[in-house]
Amino acid sequence: MKALTGNRLTDGEVVFWKAGAWVERFADADLFDDAAAAEAAEADAKAQRTVVVDPYLIDLVESSGLWAPLSFRERVRALGPTNHPHHGKQAEGGSAIEALQNAAGAARSSGRVKLIKR
């Protein structure tokens, strides 16, 4: 399973792909279990060069019955700043946030590694 992420150019906010547009919450993101569909969405996202910078696919892992980014880095990006649990997106709480906080996984996702190798 994969999701598509990037940073919005206007304010640097972490955003996720949903139905051809960008949303701020990981819980609202489209999740791809088909590699071809994920790559097609990534191509569409990269065509929006004036909206986000370097969109890329991230690997997901099941957590608390929901999906969460596999890499720690991507979970931090999805939760917001880690300086205090009452700041950022994590302050909203709920089952999607709990799944992100309780997920475990690798240091890097394969999508990010591909981006770094470019």
JSON list of C-alpha atoms in Angstrom, two decimals:
[
{"chain": "A", "resi": 1, "resn": "MET", "atom": "CA", "xyz": [0.00, 0.00, 0.00]},
{"chain": "A", "resi": 2, "resn": "LYS", "atom": "CA", "xyz": [1.25, 3.49, -0.85]},
{"chain": "A", "resi": 3, "resn": "ALA", "atom": "CA", "xyz": [0.26, 7.14, -0.49]},
{"chain": "A", "resi": 4, "resn": "LEU", "atom": "CA", "xyz": [1.51, 10.23, -2.31]},
{"chain": "A", "resi": 5, "resn": "THR", "atom": "CA", "xyz": [2.95, 13.19, -0.41]},
{"chain": "A", "resi": 6, "resn": "GLY", "atom": "CA", "xyz": [4.78, 16.45, -0.96]},
{"chain": "A", "resi": 7, "resn": "ASN", "atom": "CA", "xyz": [5.16, 19.93, 0.49]},
{"chain": "A", "resi": 8, "resn": "ARG", "atom": "CA", "xyz": [2.95, 22.79, -0.62]},
{"chain": "A", "resi": 9, "resn": "LEU", "atom": "CA", "xyz": [5.01, 25.59, -2.18]},
{"chain": "A", "resi": 10, "resn": "THR", "atom": "CA", "xyz": [3.05, 28.49, -0.70]},
{"chain": "A", "resi": 11, "resn": "ASP", "atom": "CA", "xyz": [3.63, 27.61, 2.96]},
{"chain": "A", "resi": 12, "resn": "GLY", "atom": "CA", "xyz": [5.66, 24.38, 3.17]},
{"chain": "A", "resi": 13, "resn": "GLU", "atom": "CA", "xyz": [2.75, 22.41, 4.64]},
{"chain": "A", "resi": 14, "resn": "VAL", "atom": "CA", "xyz": [2.95, 18.63, 4.30]},
{"chain": "A", "resi": 15, "resn": "VAL", "atom": "CA", "xyz": [0.17, 17.55, 1.94]},
{"chain": "A", "resi": 16, "resn": "PHE", "atom": "CA", "xyz": [-1.24, 14.28, 0.63]},
{"chain": "A", "resi": 17, "resn": "TRP", "atom": "CA", "xyz": [-2.87, 13.39, -2.68]},
{"chain": "A", "resi": 18, "resn": "LYS", "atom": "CA", "xyz": [-6.61, 12.82, -2.88]},
{"chain": "A", "resi": 19, "resn": "ALA", "atom": "CA", "xyz": [-8.56, 12.53, -6.14]},
{"chain": "A", "resi": 20, "resn": "GLY", "atom": "CA", "xyz": [-6.34, 14.91, -8.11]},
{"chain": "A", "resi": 21, "resn": "ALA", "atom": "CA", "xyz": [-5.93, 17.51, -5.37]},
{"chain": "A", "resi": 22, "resn": "TRP", "atom": "CA", "xyz": [-3.86, 18.00, -2.23]},
{"chain": "A", "resi": 23, "resn": "VAL", "atom": "CA", "xyz": [-5.22, 17.62, 1.32]},
{"chain": "A", "resi": 24, "resn": "GLU", "atom": "CA", "xyz": [-3.48, 18.38, 4.62]},
{"chain": "A", "resi": 25, "resn": "ARG", "atom": "CA", "xyz": [-4.49, 15.27, 6.56]},
{"chain": "A", "resi": 26, "resn": "PHE", "atom": "CA", "xyz": [-3.00, 11.82, 5.98]},
{"chain": "A", "resi": 27, "resn": "ALA", "atom": "CA", "xyz": [-6.34, 10.28, 7.01]},
{"chain": "A", "resi": 28, "resn": "ASP", "atom": "CA", "xyz": [-7.95, 11.94, 3.95]},
{"chain": "A", "resi": 29, "resn": "ALA", "atom": "CA", "xyz": [-5.31, 10.73, 1.47]},
{"chain": "A", "resi": 30, "resn": "ASP", "atom": "CA", "xyz": [-5.91, 8.26, -1.33]},
{"chain": "A", "resi": 31, "resn": "LEU", "atom": "CA", "xyz": [-4.23, 4.92, -0.60]},
{"chain": "A", "resi": 32, "resn": "PHE", "atom": "CA", "xyz": [-2.96, 2.88, -3.53]},
{"chain": "A", "resi": 33, "resn": "ASP", "atom": "CA", "xyz": [-2.69, -0.90, -3.55]},
{"chain": "A", "resi": 34, "resn": "ASP", "atom": "CA", "xyz": [-2.05, -0.95, -7.31]},
{"chain": "A", "resi": 35, "resn": "ALA", "atom": "CA", "xyz": [1.44, 0.12, -8.41]},
{"chain": "A", "resi": 36, "resn": "ALA", "atom": "CA", "xyz": [0.24, 1.38, -11.79]},
{"chain": "A", "resi": 37, "resn": "ALA", "atom": "CA", "xyz": [-2.44, 3.58, -10.21]},
{"chain": "A", "resi": 38, "resn": "ALA", "atom": "CA", "xyz": [0.09, 4.94, -7.71]},
{"chain": "A", "resi": 39, "resn": "GLU", "atom": "CA", "xyz": [2.58, 5.79, -10.44]},
{"chain": "A", "resi": 40, "resn": "ALA", "atom": "CA", "xyz": [-0.14, 7.45, -12.53]},
{"chain": "A", "resi": 41, "resn": "ALA", "atom": "CA", "xyz": [-1.15, 9.61, -9.56]},
{"chain": "A", "resi": 42, "resn": "GLU", "atom": "CA", "xyz": [2.51, 10.49, -8.98]},
{"chain": "A", "resi": 43, "resn": "ALA", "atom": "CA", "xyz": [2.85, 11.57, -12.62]},
{"chain": "A", "resi": 44, "resn": "ASP", "atom": "CA", "xyz": [-0.29, 13.73, -12.31]},
{"chain": "A", "resi": 45, "resn": "ALA", "atom": "CA", "xyz": [1.05, 15.27, -9.10]},
{"chain": "A", "resi": 46, "resn": "LYS", "atom": "CA", "xyz": [4.42, 16.06, -10.65]},
{"chain": "A", "resi": 47, "resn": "ALA", "atom": "CA", "xyz": [2.59, 17.91, -13.42]},
{"chain": "A", "resi": 48, "resn": "GLN", "atom": "CA", "xyz": [1.34, 20.36, -10.76]},
{"chain": "A", "resi": 49, "resn": "ARG", "atom": "CA", "xyz": [4.77, 21.97, -10.38]},
{"chain": "A", "resi": 50, "resn": "THR", "atom": "CA", "xyz": [3.36, 25.24, -9.09]},
{"chain": "A", "resi": 51, "resn": "VAL", "atom": "CA", "xyz": [1.48, 23.57, -6.21]},
{"chain": "A", "resi": 52, "resn": "VAL", "atom": "CA", "xyz": [3.93, 21.19, -4.50]},
{"chain": "A", "resi": 53, "resn": "VAL", "atom": "CA", "xyz": [7.64, 20.49, -4.52]},
{"chain": "A", "resi": 54, "resn": "ASP", "atom": "CA", "xyz": [8.92, 16.99, -5.37]},
{"chain": "A", "resi": 55, "resn": "PRO", "atom": "CA", "xyz": [5.87, 14.80, -4.71]},
{"chain": "A", "resi": 56, "resn": "TYR", "atom": "CA", "xyz": [6.76, 11.17, -4.03]},
{"chain": "A", "resi": 57, "resn": "LEU", "atom": "CA", "xyz": [5.14, 7.87, -3.06]},
{"chain": "A", "resi": 58, "resn": "ILE", "atom": "CA", "xyz": [5.55, 6.53, 0.48]},
{"chain": "A", "resi": 59, "resn": "ASP", "atom": "CA", "xyz": [5.17, 2.97, 1.74]},
{"chain": "A", "resi": 60, "resn": "LEU", "atom": "CA", "xyz": [2.45, 2.25, 4.29]},
{"chain": "A", "resi": 61, "resn": "VAL", "atom": "CA", "xyz": [2.04, -0.29, 7.07]},
{"chain": "A", "resi": 62, "resn": "GLU", "atom": "CA", "xyz": [-1.11, -1.41, 8.87]},
{"chain": "A", "resi": 63, "resn": "SER", "atom": "CA", "xyz": [-1.40, 0.07, 12.36]},
{"chain": "A", "resi": 64, "resn": "SER", "atom": "CA", "xyz": [-4.34, -0.24, 14.76]},
{"chain": "A", "resi": 65, "resn": "GLY", "atom": "CA", "xyz": [-6.57, -1.41, 11.92]},
{"chain": "A", "resi": 66, "resn": "LEU", "atom": "CA", "xyz": [-5.70, 1.64, 9.79]},
{"chain": "A", "resi": 67, "resn": "TRP", "atom": "CA", "xyz": [-2.79, 2.56, 7.52]},
{"chain": "A", "resi": 68, "resn": "ALA", "atom": "CA", "xyz": [0.22, 4.66, 8.50]},
{"chain": "A", "resi": 69, "resn": "PRO", "atom": "CA", "xyz": [3.49, 5.58, 6.80]},
{"chain": "A", "resi": 70, "resn": "LEU", "atom": "CA", "xyz": [6.12, 2.89, 7.20]},
{"chain": "A", "resi": 71, "resn": "SER", "atom": "CA", "xyz": [9.03, 5.27, 7.78]},
{"chain": "A", "resi": 72, "resn": "PHE", "atom": "CA", "xyz": [9.40, 7.22, 10.99]},
{"chain": "A", "resi": 73, "resn": "ARG", "atom": "CA", "xyz": [10.21, 10.36, 9.01]},
{"chain": "A", "resi": 74, "resn": "GLU", "atom": "CA", "xyz": [6.91, 10.19, 7.13]},
{"chain": "A", "resi": 75, "resn": "ARG", "atom": "CA", "xyz": [4.94, 9.56, 10.32]},
{"chain": "A", "resi": 76, "resn": "VAL", "atom": "CA", "xyz": [6.51, 12.69, 11.83]},
{"chain": "A", "resi": 77, "resn": "ARG", "atom": "CA", "xyz": [5.60, 14.66, 8.69]},
{"chain": "A", "resi": 78, "resn": "ALA", "atom": "CA", "xyz": [1.99, 13.39, 8.91]},
{"chain": "A", "resi": 79, "resn": "LEU", "atom": "CA", "xyz": [1.67, 14.24, 12.61]},
{"chain": "A", "resi": 80, "resn": "GLY", "atom": "CA", "xyz": [3.17, 17.70, 12.53]},
{"chain": "A", "resi": 81, "resn": "PRO", "atom": "CA", "xyz": [5.93, 19.01, 14.80]},
{"chain": "A", "resi": 82, "resn": "THR", "atom": "CA", "xyz": [7.15, 16.68, 17.53]},
{"chain": "A", "resi": 83, "resn": "ASN", "atom": "CA", "xyz": [8.03, 19.37, 20.07]},
{"chain": "A", "resi": 84, "resn": "HIS", "atom": "CA", "xyz": [4.79, 18.84, 22.05]},
{"chain": "A", "resi": 85, "resn": "PRO", "atom": "CA", "xyz": [1.81, 16.47, 21.62]},
{"chain": "A", "resi": 86, "resn": "HIS", "atom": "CA", "xyz": [-0.61, 19.42, 21.71]},
{"chain": "A", "resi": 87, "resn": "HIS", "atom": "CA", "xyz": [0.93, 21.06, 18.62]},
{"chain": "A", "resi": 88, "resn": "GLY", "atom": "CA", "xyz": [0.36, 20.34, 14.96]},
{"chain": "A", "resi": 89, "resn": "LYS", "atom": "CA", "xyz": [-1.93, 17.78, 13.41]},
{"chain": "A", "resi": 90, "resn": "GLN", "atom": "CA", "xyz": [-1.37, 15.32, 16.28]},
{"chain": "A", "resi": 91, "resn": "ALA", "atom": "CA", "xyz": [-3.30, 17.65, 18.59]},
{"chain": "A", "resi": 92, "resn": "GLU", "atom": "CA", "xyz": [-6.52, 16.75, 16.75]},
{"chain": "A", "resi": 93, "resn": "GLY", "atom": "CA", "xyz": [-6.48, 13.23, 18.19]},
{"chain": "A", "resi": 94, "resn": "GLY", "atom": "CA", "xyz": [-8.73, 10.43, 16.98]},
{"chain": "A", "resi": 95, "resn": "SER", "atom": "CA", "xyz": [-8.16, 6.94, 15.62]},
{"chain": "A", "resi": 96, "resn": "ALA", "atom": "CA", "xyz": [-6.18, 8.09, 12.56]},
{"chain": "A", "resi": 97, "resn": "ILE", "atom": "CA", "xyz": [-3.72, 10.01, 14.76]},
{"chain": "A", "resi": 98, "resn": "GLU", "atom": "CA", "xyz": [-3.43, 7.06, 17.17]},
{"chain": "A", "resi": 99, "resn": "ALA", "atom": "CA", "xyz": [-2.61, 4.76, 14.24]},
{"chain": "A", "resi": 100, "resn": "LEU", "atom": "CA", "xyz": [0.17, 7.14, 13.18]},
{"chain": "A", "resi": 101, "resn": "GLN", "atom": "CA", "xyz": [1.55, 7.38, 16.71]},
{"chain": "A", "resi": 102, "resn": "ASN", "atom": "CA", "xyz": [1.49, 3.61, 17.30]},
{"chain": "A", "resi": 103, "resn": "ALA", "atom": "CA", "xyz": [2.91, 2.51, 13.95]},
{"chain": "A", "resi": 104, "resn": "ALA", "atom": "CA", "xyz": [6.31, 0.89, 13.72]},
{"chain": "A", "resi": 105, "resn": "GLY", "atom": "CA", "xyz": [8.49, 0.45, 10.70]},
{"chain": "A", "resi": 106, "resn": "ALA", "atom": "CA", "xyz": [11.65, 1.14, 8.79]},
{"chain": "A", "resi": 107, "resn": "ALA", "atom": "CA", "xyz": [13.85, 4.20, 8.83]},
{"chain": "A", "resi": 108, "resn": "ARG", "atom": "CA", "xyz": [13.09, 4.96, 5.18]},
{"chain": "A", "resi": 109, "resn": "SER", "atom": "CA", "xyz": [10.41, 4.17, 2.68]},
{"chain": "A", "resi": 110, "resn": "SER", "atom": "CA", "xyz": [11.39, 2.92, -0.77]},
{"chain": "A", "resi": 111, "resn": "GLY", "atom": "CA", "xyz": [9.80, 6.01, -2.38]},
{"chain": "A", "resi": 112, "resn": "ARG", "atom": "CA", "xyz": [12.02, 8.37, -0.42]},
{"chain": "A", "resi": 113, "resn": "VAL", "atom": "CA", "xyz": [15.10, 6.28, -1.17]},
{"chain": "A", "resi": 114, "resn": "LYS", "atom": "CA", "xyz": [14.34, 6.59, -4.90]},
{"chain": "A", "resi": 115, "resn": "LEU", "atom": "CA", "xyz": [14.01, 10.36, -4.49]},
{"chain": "A", "resi": 116, "resn": "ILE", "atom": "CA", "xyz": [17.35, 10.56, -2.67]},
{"chain": "A", "resi": 117, "resn": "LYS", "atom": "CA", "xyz": [19.10, 8.50, -5.38]},
{"chain": "A", "resi": 118, "resn": "ARG", "atom": "CA", "xyz": [18.09, 10.96, -8.12]}
]
